[in-house]
Amino acid sequence: MPEGDTVWNTARVLHRALAGARLTGSDLRVPQLAATDLTGWTVHESASRGKHLLLRLSAPADAAWTLHSHLRMDGAWRAYAPGERWTARPAHLIRVVLRSPGAVAVGYHLHELALVPTAEEDSLVGHLGPDLLGPDWDADEAVRRLAGHPELSIGEALLDQRNLAGVGNLYKCEVLFLRGVSPWTPVRAVPDLPGTVTLAQRLLAANRGRWTQSTTGVLRRGGTSYVYGRRAQPCRRCGTAIRKEELGERVTYWCPVCQPERTDVELPRTT
């Protein structure tokens, strides 16, 4: 699941493969960039901002540019050795190919691709809230932004990247289970909003640097989550069947016993 930690890991893979290299070829397979040739450009850094990936380069004339991409639900980058087969995804999903003397970076099913002057990055990511895995992470600011939407459900508020950047559906479900909060609880009624934000940051940070996302501390298949992806399976705490329901445009998983409904909040009925 491409959440903040996945994008952070992806940025590090690209940085190790390309940073400091001069590109020997490029192929941008999207209409708005089809005529763009990055051959001869130097890659300086690969960084993440929430769920956004920023590849910073300089043109031969030393102008600084950023190749921006978003993974959404199905995007991915892979780094290959020169001559190695590209096996991660079908070829028709390739959107970007960047070649250097030591590696080839291939972007599959990327979204929101754009090439902008680095000085204008804020036009693409300036709306985002504090980055849970960023060097400038600000928990107080994240709490302030969440609290600015008191009537919104906490489940929806955590997914809004303008509040805090990096939480996706998996971490939303897991954080709220561990905090004992129903996903439909209005932000104003969450007992400890700072504690919720702190836990979210801690869980993402714990998975930084590895591809298997686990909130339980268990890395084996089937044991990595408390509620996410476990509909009708027994809760690891109380044994009650985990439920699955739509919340906004996404689904959510929760335990009706460990995350009890509040008397002042009207929740959807489940079958």
mmCIF file with all atom_site columns, C-alpha atoms in Angstrom, residues 17-236:
data_model
loop_
_atom_site.group_PDB
_atom_site.id
_atom_site.type_symbol
_atom_site.label_atom_id
_atom_site.label_alt_id
_atom_site.label_comp_id
_atom_site.label_asym_id
_atom_site.label_entity_id
_atom_site.label_seq_id
_atom_site.pdbx_PDB_ins_code
_atom_site.Cartn_x
_atom_site.Cartn_y
_atom_site.Cartn_z
_atom_site.occupancy
_atom_site.B_iso_or_equiv
_atom_site.pdbx_formal_charge
_atom_site.auth_seq_id
_atom_site.auth_comp_id
_atom_site.auth_asym_id
_atom_site.auth_atom_id
_atom_site.pdbx_PDB_model_num
ATOM 1   C CA . ALA A 1 17  ? 20.385  4.580   -7.824  1.00 0.00 ? 17  ALA A CA 1
ATOM 2   C CA . LEU A 1 18  ? 20.591  8.027   -9.412  1.00 0.00 ? 18  LEU A CA 1
ATOM 3   C CA . ALA A 1 19  ? 21.907  10.730  -7.061  1.00 0.00 ? 19  ALA A CA 1
ATOM 4   C CA . GLY A 1 20  ? 24.998  12.384  -8.519  1.00 0.00 ? 20  GLY A CA 1
ATOM 5   C CA . ALA A 1 21  ? 24.570  10.742  -11.924 1.00 0.00 ? 21  ALA A CA 1
ATOM 6   C CA . ARG A 1 22  ? 24.198  12.435  -15.284 1.00 0.00 ? 22  ARG A CA 1
ATOM 7   C CA . LEU A 1 23  ? 21.339  10.946  -17.252 1.00 0.00 ? 23  LEU A CA 1
ATOM 8   C CA . THR A 1 24  ? 22.284  9.198   -20.477 1.00 0.00 ? 24  THR A CA 1
ATOM 9   C CA . GLY A 1 25  ? 18.707  8.919   -21.671 1.00 0.00 ? 25  GLY A CA 1
ATOM 10  C CA . SER A 1 26  ? 15.082  9.512   -20.734 1.00 0.00 ? 26  SER A CA 1
ATOM 11  C CA . ASP A 1 27  ? 11.640  8.520   -21.932 1.00 0.00 ? 27  ASP A CA 1
ATOM 12  C CA . LEU A 1 28  ? 8.618   10.343  -20.511 1.00 0.00 ? 28  LEU A CA 1
ATOM 13  C CA . ARG A 1 29  ? 5.512   8.519   -21.719 1.00 0.00 ? 29  ARG A CA 1
ATOM 14  C CA . VAL A 1 30  ? 2.806   11.013  -20.826 1.00 0.00 ? 30  VAL A CA 1
ATOM 15  C CA . PRO A 1 31  ? 1.360   13.536  -23.291 1.00 0.00 ? 31  PRO A CA 1
ATOM 16  C CA . GLN A 1 32  ? 2.371   16.673  -21.401 1.00 0.00 ? 32  GLN A CA 1
ATOM 17  C CA . LEU A 1 33  ? 6.031   15.591  -21.184 1.00 0.00 ? 33  LEU A CA 1
ATOM 18  C CA . ALA A 1 34  ? 6.385   13.447  -24.306 1.00 0.00 ? 34  ALA A CA 1
ATOM 19  C CA . ALA A 1 35  ? 8.706   15.948  -26.022 1.00 0.00 ? 35  ALA A CA 1
ATOM 20  C CA . THR A 1 36  ? 10.907  16.461  -22.948 1.00 0.00 ? 36  THR A CA 1
ATOM 21  C CA . ASP A 1 37  ? 14.437  15.056  -23.073 1.00 0.00 ? 37  ASP A CA 1
ATOM 22  C CA . LEU A 1 38  ? 16.391  14.899  -19.815 1.00 0.00 ? 38  LEU A CA 1
ATOM 23  C CA . THR A 1 39  ? 19.564  13.488  -21.386 1.00 0.00 ? 39  THR A CA 1
ATOM 24  C CA . GLY A 1 40  ? 22.569  15.269  -19.921 1.00 0.00 ? 40  GLY A CA 1
ATOM 25  C CA . TRP A 1 41  ? 20.695  16.440  -16.832 1.00 0.00 ? 41  TRP A CA 1
ATOM 26  C CA . THR A 1 42  ? 22.201  15.672  -13.407 1.00 0.00 ? 42  THR A CA 1
ATOM 27  C CA . VAL A 1 43  ? 20.174  14.077  -10.637 1.00 0.00 ? 43  VAL A CA 1
ATOM 28  C CA . HIS A 1 44  ? 20.874  15.715  -7.286  1.00 0.00 ? 44  HIS A CA 1
ATOM 29  C CA . GLU A 1 45  ? 18.318  14.277  -4.897  1.00 0.00 ? 45  GLU A CA 1
ATOM 30  C CA . SER A 1 46  ? 15.238  12.100  -4.560  1.00 0.00 ? 46  SER A CA 1
ATOM 31  C CA . ALA A 1 47  ? 12.923  13.140  -1.745  1.00 0.00 ? 47  ALA A CA 1
ATOM 32  C CA . SER A 1 48  ? 9.404   12.491  -0.516  1.00 0.00 ? 48  SER A CA 1
ATOM 33  C CA . ARG A 1 49  ? 6.742   14.846  0.785   1.00 0.00 ? 49  ARG A CA 1
ATOM 34  C CA . GLY A 1 50  ? 3.863   12.892  2.241   1.00 0.00 ? 50  GLY A CA 1
ATOM 35  C CA . LYS A 1 51  ? 2.723   10.704  -0.662  1.00 0.00 ? 51  LYS A CA 1
ATOM 36  C CA . HIS A 1 52  ? 4.478   12.834  -3.291  1.00 0.00 ? 52  HIS A CA 1
ATOM 37  C CA . LEU A 1 53  ? 7.858   11.979  -4.781  1.00 0.00 ? 53  LEU A CA 1
ATOM 38  C CA . LEU A 1 54  ? 10.242  14.748  -5.845  1.00 0.00 ? 54  LEU A CA 1
ATOM 39  C CA . LEU A 1 55  ? 13.227  14.008  -8.069  1.00 0.00 ? 55  LEU A CA 1
ATOM 40  C CA . ARG A 1 56  ? 15.430  17.094  -8.144  1.00 0.00 ? 56  ARG A CA 1
ATOM 41  C CA . LEU A 1 57  ? 17.677  17.651  -11.144 1.00 0.00 ? 57  LEU A CA 1
ATOM 42  C CA . SER A 1 58  ? 19.641  20.334  -12.910 1.00 0.00 ? 58  SER A CA 1
ATOM 43  C CA . ALA A 1 59  ? 19.758  21.022  -16.620 1.00 0.00 ? 59  ALA A CA 1
ATOM 44  C CA . PRO A 1 60  ? 23.109  21.543  -18.367 1.00 0.00 ? 60  PRO A CA 1
ATOM 45  C CA . ALA A 1 61  ? 22.663  25.301  -17.914 1.00 0.00 ? 61  ALA A CA 1
ATOM 46  C CA . ASP A 1 62  ? 22.421  24.666  -14.123 1.00 0.00 ? 62  ASP A CA 1
ATOM 47  C CA . ALA A 1 63  ? 18.722  25.486  -13.855 1.00 0.00 ? 63  ALA A CA 1
ATOM 48  C CA . ALA A 1 64  ? 17.123  23.494  -11.030 1.00 0.00 ? 64  ALA A CA 1
ATOM 49  C CA . TRP A 1 65  ? 14.073  21.397  -11.892 1.00 0.00 ? 65  TRP A CA 1
ATOM 50  C CA . THR A 1 66  ? 11.885  18.873  -10.076 1.00 0.00 ? 66  THR A CA 1
ATOM 51  C CA . LEU A 1 67  ? 10.215  15.841  -11.627 1.00 0.00 ? 67  LEU A CA 1
ATOM 52  C CA . HIS A 1 68  ? 7.137   15.307  -9.479  1.00 0.00 ? 68  HIS A CA 1
ATOM 53  C CA . SER A 1 69  ? 5.094   12.107  -9.306  1.00 0.00 ? 69  SER A CA 1
ATOM 54  C CA . HIS A 1 70  ? 2.353   10.637  -7.127  1.00 0.00 ? 70  HIS A CA 1
ATOM 55  C CA . LEU A 1 71  ? 1.950   6.897   -6.583  1.00 0.00 ? 71  LEU A CA 1
ATOM 56  C CA . ARG A 1 72  ? -1.705  6.975   -5.495  1.00 0.00 ? 72  ARG A CA 1
ATOM 57  C CA . MET A 1 73  ? -2.939  3.374   -5.099  1.00 0.00 ? 73  MET A CA 1
ATOM 58  C CA . ASP A 1 74  ? -1.076  1.633   -7.906  1.00 0.00 ? 74  ASP A CA 1
ATOM 59  C CA . GLY A 1 75  ? 2.033   3.589   -8.866  1.00 0.00 ? 75  GLY A CA 1
ATOM 60  C CA . ALA A 1 76  ? 5.587   2.347   -8.347  1.00 0.00 ? 76  ALA A CA 1
ATOM 61  C CA . TRP A 1 77  ? 9.203   3.097   -9.181  1.00 0.00 ? 77  TRP A CA 1
ATOM 62  C CA . ARG A 1 78  ? 11.847  0.412   -9.666  1.00 0.00 ? 78  ARG A CA 1
ATOM 63  C CA . ALA A 1 79  ? 15.608  0.668   -10.148 1.00 0.00 ? 79  ALA A CA 1
ATOM 64  C CA . TYR A 1 80  ? 17.355  -1.839  -12.409 1.00 0.00 ? 80  TYR A CA 1
ATOM 65  C CA . ALA A 1 81  ? 20.950  -2.483  -13.393 1.00 0.00 ? 81  ALA A CA 1
ATOM 66  C CA . PRO A 1 82  ? 21.751  -1.596  -17.004 1.00 0.00 ? 82  PRO A CA 1
ATOM 67  C CA . GLY A 1 83  ? 20.751  -4.539  -19.176 1.00 0.00 ? 83  GLY A CA 1
ATOM 68  C CA . GLU A 1 84  ? 18.523  -6.100  -16.503 1.00 0.00 ? 84  GLU A CA 1
ATOM 69  C CA . ARG A 1 85  ? 14.987  -7.070  -17.529 1.00 0.00 ? 85  ARG A CA 1
ATOM 70  C CA . TRP A 1 86  ? 12.217  -4.787  -16.316 1.00 0.00 ? 86  TRP A CA 1
ATOM 71  C CA . THR A 1 87  ? 9.920   -7.265  -14.625 1.00 0.00 ? 87  THR A CA 1
ATOM 72  C CA . ALA A 1 88  ? 7.976   -5.302  -12.021 1.00 0.00 ? 88  ALA A CA 1
ATOM 73  C CA . ARG A 1 89  ? 4.890   -4.468  -14.117 1.00 0.00 ? 89  ARG A CA 1
ATOM 74  C CA . PRO A 1 90  ? 3.618   -4.880  -17.702 1.00 0.00 ? 90  PRO A CA 1
ATOM 75  C CA . ALA A 1 91  ? 5.385   -2.631  -20.206 1.00 0.00 ? 91  ALA A CA 1
ATOM 76  C CA . HIS A 1 92  ? 2.211   -0.710  -21.107 1.00 0.00 ? 92  HIS A CA 1
ATOM 77  C CA . LEU A 1 93  ? 2.141   0.727   -17.559 1.00 0.00 ? 93  LEU A CA 1
ATOM 78  C CA . ILE A 1 94  ? 5.548   2.376   -17.892 1.00 0.00 ? 94  ILE A CA 1
ATOM 79  C CA . ARG A 1 95  ? 5.318   6.162   -17.677 1.00 0.00 ? 95  ARG A CA 1
ATOM 80  C CA . VAL A 1 96  ? 8.956   7.213   -17.094 1.00 0.00 ? 96  VAL A CA 1
ATOM 81  C CA . VAL A 1 97  ? 12.359  5.732   -17.910 1.00 0.00 ? 97  VAL A CA 1
ATOM 82  C CA . LEU A 1 98  ? 15.514  7.446   -16.658 1.00 0.00 ? 98  LEU A CA 1
ATOM 83  C CA . ARG A 1 99  ? 18.879  5.984   -17.709 1.00 0.00 ? 99  ARG A CA 1
ATOM 84  C CA . SER A 1 100 ? 22.247  6.608   -16.086 1.00 0.00 ? 100 SER A CA 1
ATOM 85  C CA . PRO A 1 101 ? 25.614  4.847   -16.386 1.00 0.00 ? 101 PRO A CA 1
ATOM 86  C CA . GLY A 1 102 ? 24.923  2.771   -13.266 1.00 0.00 ? 102 GLY A CA 1
ATOM 87  C CA . ALA A 1 103 ? 21.154  2.276   -13.140 1.00 0.00 ? 103 ALA A CA 1
ATOM 88  C CA . VAL A 1 104 ? 17.843  2.560   -14.941 1.00 0.00 ? 104 VAL A CA 1
ATOM 89  C CA . ALA A 1 105 ? 14.863  3.944   -13.029 1.00 0.00 ? 105 ALA A CA 1
ATOM 90  C CA . VAL A 1 106 ? 11.433  2.926   -14.313 1.00 0.00 ? 106 VAL A CA 1
ATOM 91  C CA . GLY A 1 107 ? 8.189   4.505   -13.139 1.00 0.00 ? 107 GLY A CA 1
ATOM 92  C CA . TYR A 1 108 ? 5.004   2.449   -13.490 1.00 0.00 ? 108 TYR A CA 1
ATOM 93  C CA . HIS A 1 109 ? 1.462   3.839   -13.511 1.00 0.00 ? 109 HIS A CA 1
ATOM 94  C CA . LEU A 1 110 ? 2.583   7.151   -12.047 1.00 0.00 ? 110 LEU A CA 1
ATOM 95  C CA . HIS A 1 111 ? 0.077   9.946   -11.491 1.00 0.00 ? 111 HIS A CA 1
ATOM 96  C CA . GLU A 1 112 ? 0.214   13.744  -11.566 1.00 0.00 ? 112 GLU A CA 1
ATOM 97  C CA . LEU A 1 113 ? 3.524   13.755  -13.410 1.00 0.00 ? 113 LEU A CA 1
ATOM 98  C CA . ALA A 1 114 ? 4.941   17.245  -13.779 1.00 0.00 ? 114 ALA A CA 1
ATOM 99  C CA . LEU A 1 115 ? 8.277   18.912  -14.412 1.00 0.00 ? 115 LEU A CA 1
ATOM 100 C CA . VAL A 1 116 ? 8.557   22.268  -12.665 1.00 0.00 ? 116 VAL A CA 1
ATOM 101 C CA . PRO A 1 117 ? 11.326  24.624  -11.552 1.00 0.00 ? 117 PRO A CA 1
ATOM 102 C CA . THR A 1 118 ? 12.440  23.475  -8.107  1.00 0.00 ? 118 THR A CA 1
ATOM 103 C CA . ALA A 1 119 ? 11.701  26.954  -6.774  1.00 0.00 ? 119 ALA A CA 1
ATOM 104 C CA . GLU A 1 120 ? 8.045   26.326  -7.655  1.00 0.00 ? 120 GLU A CA 1
ATOM 105 C CA . GLU A 1 121 ? 7.630   22.986  -5.849  1.00 0.00 ? 121 GLU A CA 1
ATOM 106 C CA . ASP A 1 122 ? 5.172   24.595  -3.474  1.00 0.00 ? 122 ASP A CA 1
ATOM 107 C CA . SER A 1 123 ? 2.704   24.883  -6.344  1.00 0.00 ? 123 SER A CA 1
ATOM 108 C CA . LEU A 1 124 ? 2.456   21.077  -6.167  1.00 0.00 ? 124 LEU A CA 1
ATOM 109 C CA . VAL A 1 125 ? 2.998   20.236  -2.488  1.00 0.00 ? 125 VAL A CA 1
ATOM 110 C CA . GLY A 1 126 ? 2.620   23.512  -0.616  1.00 0.00 ? 126 GLY A CA 1
ATOM 111 C CA . HIS A 1 127 ? -0.947  22.656  0.396   1.00 0.00 ? 127 HIS A CA 1
ATOM 112 C CA . LEU A 1 128 ? 0.147   19.582  2.350   1.00 0.00 ? 128 LEU A CA 1
ATOM 113 C CA . GLY A 1 129 ? 0.153   19.430  6.119   1.00 0.00 ? 129 GLY A CA 1
ATOM 114 C CA . PRO A 1 130 ? 3.202   18.453  8.187   1.00 0.00 ? 130 PRO A CA 1
ATOM 115 C CA . ASP A 1 131 ? 5.009   15.427  6.774   1.00 0.00 ? 131 ASP A CA 1
ATOM 116 C CA . LEU A 1 132 ? 4.972   12.560  9.267   1.00 0.00 ? 132 LEU A CA 1
ATOM 117 C CA . LEU A 1 133 ? 8.394   11.400  8.043   1.00 0.00 ? 133 LEU A CA 1
ATOM 118 C CA . GLY A 1 134 ? 9.832   14.791  7.132   1.00 0.00 ? 134 GLY A CA 1
ATOM 119 C CA . PRO A 1 135 ? 12.715  16.529  8.906   1.00 0.00 ? 135 PRO A CA 1
ATOM 120 C CA . ASP A 1 136 ? 10.341  19.400  9.726   1.00 0.00 ? 136 ASP A CA 1
ATOM 121 C CA . TRP A 1 137 ? 7.595   17.227  11.257  1.00 0.00 ? 137 TRP A CA 1
ATOM 122 C CA . ASP A 1 138 ? 5.447   19.419  13.516  1.00 0.00 ? 138 ASP A CA 1
ATOM 123 C CA . ALA A 1 139 ? 2.973   17.470  15.660  1.00 0.00 ? 139 ALA A CA 1
ATOM 124 C CA . ASP A 1 140 ? 1.429   20.616  17.142  1.00 0.00 ? 140 ASP A CA 1
ATOM 125 C CA . GLU A 1 141 ? 0.660   21.989  13.672  1.00 0.00 ? 141 GLU A CA 1
ATOM 126 C CA . ALA A 1 142 ? -0.879  18.662  12.630  1.00 0.00 ? 142 ALA A CA 1
ATOM 127 C CA . VAL A 1 143 ? -3.139  18.723  15.703  1.00 0.00 ? 143 VAL A CA 1
ATOM 128 C CA . ARG A 1 144 ? -4.090  22.321  14.984  1.00 0.00 ? 144 ARG A CA 1
ATOM 129 C CA . ARG A 1 145 ? -5.096  21.479  11.425  1.00 0.00 ? 145 ARG A CA 1
ATOM 130 C CA . LEU A 1 146 ? -7.128  18.447  12.478  1.00 0.00 ? 146 LEU A CA 1
ATOM 131 C CA . ALA A 1 147 ? -8.874  20.452  15.191  1.00 0.00 ? 147 ALA A CA 1
ATOM 132 C CA . GLY A 1 148 ? -9.870  22.982  12.540  1.00 0.00 ? 148 GLY A CA 1
ATOM 133 C CA . HIS A 1 149 ? -12.449 20.459  11.260  1.00 0.00 ? 149 HIS A CA 1
ATOM 134 C CA . PRO A 1 150 ? -14.351 19.611  14.455  1.00 0.00 ? 150 PRO A CA 1
ATOM 135 C CA . GLU A 1 151 ? -17.425 18.100  12.771  1.00 0.00 ? 151 GLU A CA 1
ATOM 136 C CA . LEU A 1 152 ? -15.521 15.917  10.293  1.00 0.00 ? 152 LEU A CA 1
ATOM 137 C CA . SER A 1 153 ? -15.095 12.246  11.229  1.00 0.00 ? 153 SER A CA 1
ATOM 138 C CA . ILE A 1 154 ? -11.612 11.456  12.505  1.00 0.00 ? 154 ILE A CA 1
ATOM 139 C CA . GLY A 1 155 ? -11.310 8.750   9.855   1.00 0.00 ? 155 GLY A CA 1
ATOM 140 C CA . GLU A 1 156 ? -11.780 11.263  7.046   1.00 0.00 ? 156 GLU A CA 1
ATOM 141 C CA . ALA A 1 157 ? -9.681  13.930  8.749   1.00 0.00 ? 157 ALA A CA 1
ATOM 142 C CA . LEU A 1 158 ? -6.664  11.641  9.047   1.00 0.00 ? 158 LEU A CA 1
ATOM 143 C CA . LEU A 1 159 ? -6.809  10.877  5.315   1.00 0.00 ? 159 LEU A CA 1
ATOM 144 C CA . ASP A 1 160 ? -6.916  14.559  4.357   1.00 0.00 ? 160 ASP A CA 1
ATOM 145 C CA . GLN A 1 161 ? -3.311  15.277  3.374   1.00 0.00 ? 161 GLN A CA 1
ATOM 146 C CA . ARG A 1 162 ? -3.852  18.980  4.082   1.00 0.00 ? 162 ARG A CA 1
ATOM 147 C CA . ASN A 1 163 ? -3.973  18.099  7.786   1.00 0.00 ? 163 ASN A CA 1
ATOM 148 C CA . LEU A 1 164 ? -0.988  15.788  7.957   1.00 0.00 ? 164 LEU A CA 1
ATOM 149 C CA . ALA A 1 165 ? 0.858   14.212  5.057   1.00 0.00 ? 165 ALA A CA 1
ATOM 150 C CA . GLY A 1 166 ? 1.500   10.498  4.810   1.00 0.00 ? 166 GLY A CA 1
ATOM 151 C CA . VAL A 1 167 ? -1.414  8.676   6.450   1.00 0.00 ? 167 VAL A CA 1
ATOM 152 C CA . GLY A 1 168 ? -3.316  6.334   4.145   1.00 0.00 ? 168 GLY A CA 1
ATOM 153 C CA . ASN A 1 169 ? -6.149  3.906   4.725   1.00 0.00 ? 169 ASN A CA 1
ATOM 154 C CA . LEU A 1 170 ? -4.025  1.264   6.416   1.00 0.00 ? 170 LEU A CA 1
ATOM 155 C CA . TYR A 1 171 ? -2.570  3.578   9.043   1.00 0.00 ? 171 TYR A CA 1
ATOM 156 C CA . LYS A 1 172 ? -5.905  5.335   9.542   1.00 0.00 ? 172 LYS A CA 1
ATOM 157 C CA . CYS A 1 173 ? -7.571  2.051   10.488  1.00 0.00 ? 173 CYS A CA 1
ATOM 158 C CA . GLU A 1 174 ? -4.710  0.817   12.641  1.00 0.00 ? 174 GLU A CA 1
ATOM 159 C CA . VAL A 1 175 ? -4.171  4.066   14.547  1.00 0.00 ? 175 VAL A CA 1
ATOM 160 C CA . LEU A 1 176 ? -7.845  4.374   15.427  1.00 0.00 ? 176 LEU A CA 1
ATOM 161 C CA . PHE A 1 177 ? -8.007  0.757   16.589  1.00 0.00 ? 177 PHE A CA 1
ATOM 162 C CA . LEU A 1 178 ? -4.990  1.196   18.837  1.00 0.00 ? 178 LEU A CA 1
ATOM 163 C CA . ARG A 1 179 ? -6.468  4.407   20.245  1.00 0.00 ? 179 ARG A CA 1
ATOM 164 C CA . GLY A 1 180 ? -9.873  2.763   20.797  1.00 0.00 ? 180 GLY A CA 1
ATOM 165 C CA . VAL A 1 181 ? -11.628 5.399   18.682  1.00 0.00 ? 181 VAL A CA 1
ATOM 166 C CA . SER A 1 182 ? -14.467 4.729   16.247  1.00 0.00 ? 182 SER A CA 1
ATOM 167 C CA . PRO A 1 183 ? -13.609 5.989   12.732  1.00 0.00 ? 183 PRO A CA 1
ATOM 168 C CA . TRP A 1 184 ? -16.933 7.906   12.686  1.00 0.00 ? 184 TRP A CA 1
ATOM 169 C CA . THR A 1 185 ? -16.154 9.911   15.814  1.00 0.00 ? 185 THR A CA 1
ATOM 170 C CA . PRO A 1 186 ? -16.124 13.648  15.048  1.00 0.00 ? 186 PRO A CA 1
ATOM 171 C CA . VAL A 1 187 ? -12.723 15.246  15.503  1.00 0.00 ? 187 VAL A CA 1
ATOM 172 C CA . ARG A 1 188 ? -14.173 17.371  18.325  1.00 0.00 ? 188 ARG A CA 1
ATOM 173 C CA . ALA A 1 189 ? -15.006 14.206  20.286  1.00 0.00 ? 189 ALA A CA 1
ATOM 174 C CA . VAL A 1 190 ? -11.648 12.419  19.973  1.00 0.00 ? 190 VAL A CA 1
ATOM 175 C CA . PRO A 1 191 ? -10.407 12.107  23.575  1.00 0.00 ? 191 PRO A CA 1
ATOM 176 C CA . ASP A 1 192 ? -6.700  12.708  22.905  1.00 0.00 ? 192 ASP A CA 1
ATOM 177 C CA . LEU A 1 193 ? -5.988  14.210  19.493  1.00 0.00 ? 193 LEU A CA 1
ATOM 178 C CA . PRO A 1 194 ? -2.251  14.790  20.195  1.00 0.00 ? 194 PRO A CA 1
ATOM 179 C CA . GLY A 1 195 ? -1.923  11.134  21.221  1.00 0.00 ? 195 GLY A CA 1
ATOM 180 C CA . THR A 1 196 ? -3.542  10.037  17.966  1.00 0.00 ? 196 THR A CA 1
ATOM 181 C CA . VAL A 1 197 ? -1.160  12.166  15.905  1.00 0.00 ? 197 VAL A CA 1
ATOM 182 C CA . THR A 1 198 ? 1.869   10.943  17.860  1.00 0.00 ? 198 THR A CA 1
ATOM 183 C CA . LEU A 1 199 ? 0.894   7.322   17.339  1.00 0.00 ? 199 LEU A CA 1
ATOM 184 C CA . ALA A 1 200 ? 0.426   7.837   13.590  1.00 0.00 ? 200 ALA A CA 1
ATOM 185 C CA . GLN A 1 201 ? 3.912   9.288   13.292  1.00 0.00 ? 201 GLN A CA 1
ATOM 186 C CA . ARG A 1 202 ? 5.406   6.502   15.386  1.00 0.00 ? 202 ARG A CA 1
ATOM 187 C CA . LEU A 1 203 ? 3.825   3.739   13.286  1.00 0.00 ? 203 LEU A CA 1
ATOM 188 C CA . LEU A 1 204 ? 4.998   5.201   9.981   1.00 0.00 ? 204 LEU A CA 1
ATOM 189 C CA . ALA A 1 205 ? 8.484   5.791   11.366  1.00 0.00 ? 205 ALA A CA 1
ATOM 190 C CA . ALA A 1 206 ? 8.663   2.179   12.572  1.00 0.00 ? 206 ALA A CA 1
ATOM 191 C CA . ASN A 1 207 ? 8.093   0.939   9.020   1.00 0.00 ? 207 ASN A CA 1
ATOM 192 C CA . ARG A 1 208 ? 10.533  3.334   7.417   1.00 0.00 ? 208 ARG A CA 1
ATOM 193 C CA . GLY A 1 209 ? 13.269  1.427   5.622   1.00 0.00 ? 209 GLY A CA 1
ATOM 194 C CA . ARG A 1 210 ? 11.331  -1.810  5.089   1.00 0.00 ? 210 ARG A CA 1
ATOM 195 C CA . TRP A 1 211 ? 8.691   -2.828  2.569   1.00 0.00 ? 211 TRP A CA 1
ATOM 196 C CA . THR A 1 212 ? 6.536   -4.990  4.822   1.00 0.00 ? 212 THR A CA 1
ATOM 197 C CA . GLN A 1 213 ? 4.163   -2.655  6.658   1.00 0.00 ? 213 GLN A CA 1
ATOM 198 C CA . SER A 1 214 ? 3.399   -3.901  10.148  1.00 0.00 ? 214 SER A CA 1
ATOM 199 C CA . THR A 1 215 ? 1.587   -2.225  13.017  1.00 0.00 ? 215 THR A CA 1
ATOM 200 C CA . THR A 1 216 ? 1.643   -5.308  15.246  1.00 0.00 ? 216 THR A CA 1
ATOM 201 C CA . GLY A 1 217 ? 5.380   -5.893  15.249  1.00 0.00 ? 217 GLY A CA 1
ATOM 202 C CA . VAL A 1 218 ? 4.805   -9.166  13.375  1.00 0.00 ? 218 VAL A CA 1
ATOM 203 C CA . LEU A 1 219 ? 6.215   -9.419  9.845   1.00 0.00 ? 219 LEU A CA 1
ATOM 204 C CA . ARG A 1 220 ? 4.825   -12.779 8.787   1.00 0.00 ? 220 ARG A CA 1
ATOM 205 C CA . ARG A 1 221 ? 1.921   -12.827 6.348   1.00 0.00 ? 221 ARG A CA 1
ATOM 206 C CA . GLY A 1 222 ? -1.448  -12.571 8.051   1.00 0.00 ? 222 GLY A CA 1
ATOM 207 C CA . GLY A 1 223 ? -0.048  -11.086 11.233  1.00 0.00 ? 223 GLY A CA 1
ATOM 208 C CA . THR A 1 224 ? 0.930   -7.560  10.224  1.00 0.00 ? 224 THR A CA 1
ATOM 209 C CA . SER A 1 225 ? -2.280  -5.669  11.089  1.00 0.00 ? 225 SER A CA 1
ATOM 210 C CA . TYR A 1 226 ? -4.888  -5.485  13.848  1.00 0.00 ? 226 TYR A CA 1
ATOM 211 C CA . VAL A 1 227 ? -7.941  -4.647  11.752  1.00 0.00 ? 227 VAL A CA 1
ATOM 212 C CA . TYR A 1 228 ? -6.941  -3.538  8.253   1.00 0.00 ? 228 TYR A CA 1
ATOM 213 C CA . GLY A 1 229 ? -7.828  -6.157  5.653   1.00 0.00 ? 229 GLY A CA 1
ATOM 214 C CA . ARG A 1 230 ? -9.270  -8.488  8.326   1.00 0.00 ? 230 ARG A CA 1
ATOM 215 C CA . ARG A 1 231 ? -13.025 -8.272  7.732   1.00 0.00 ? 231 ARG A CA 1
ATOM 216 C CA . ALA A 1 232 ? -14.946 -10.998 9.634   1.00 0.00 ? 232 ALA A CA 1
ATOM 217 C CA . GLN A 1 233 ? -11.752 -12.265 11.282  1.00 0.00 ? 233 GLN A CA 1
ATOM 218 C CA . PRO A 1 234 ? -11.557 -12.225 15.098  1.00 0.00 ? 234 PRO A CA 1
ATOM 219 C CA . CYS A 1 235 ? -10.214 -9.121  16.791  1.00 0.00 ? 235 CYS A CA 1
ATOM 220 C CA . ARG A 1 236 ? -6.759  -9.804  18.193  1.00 0.00 ? 236 ARG A CA 1
#
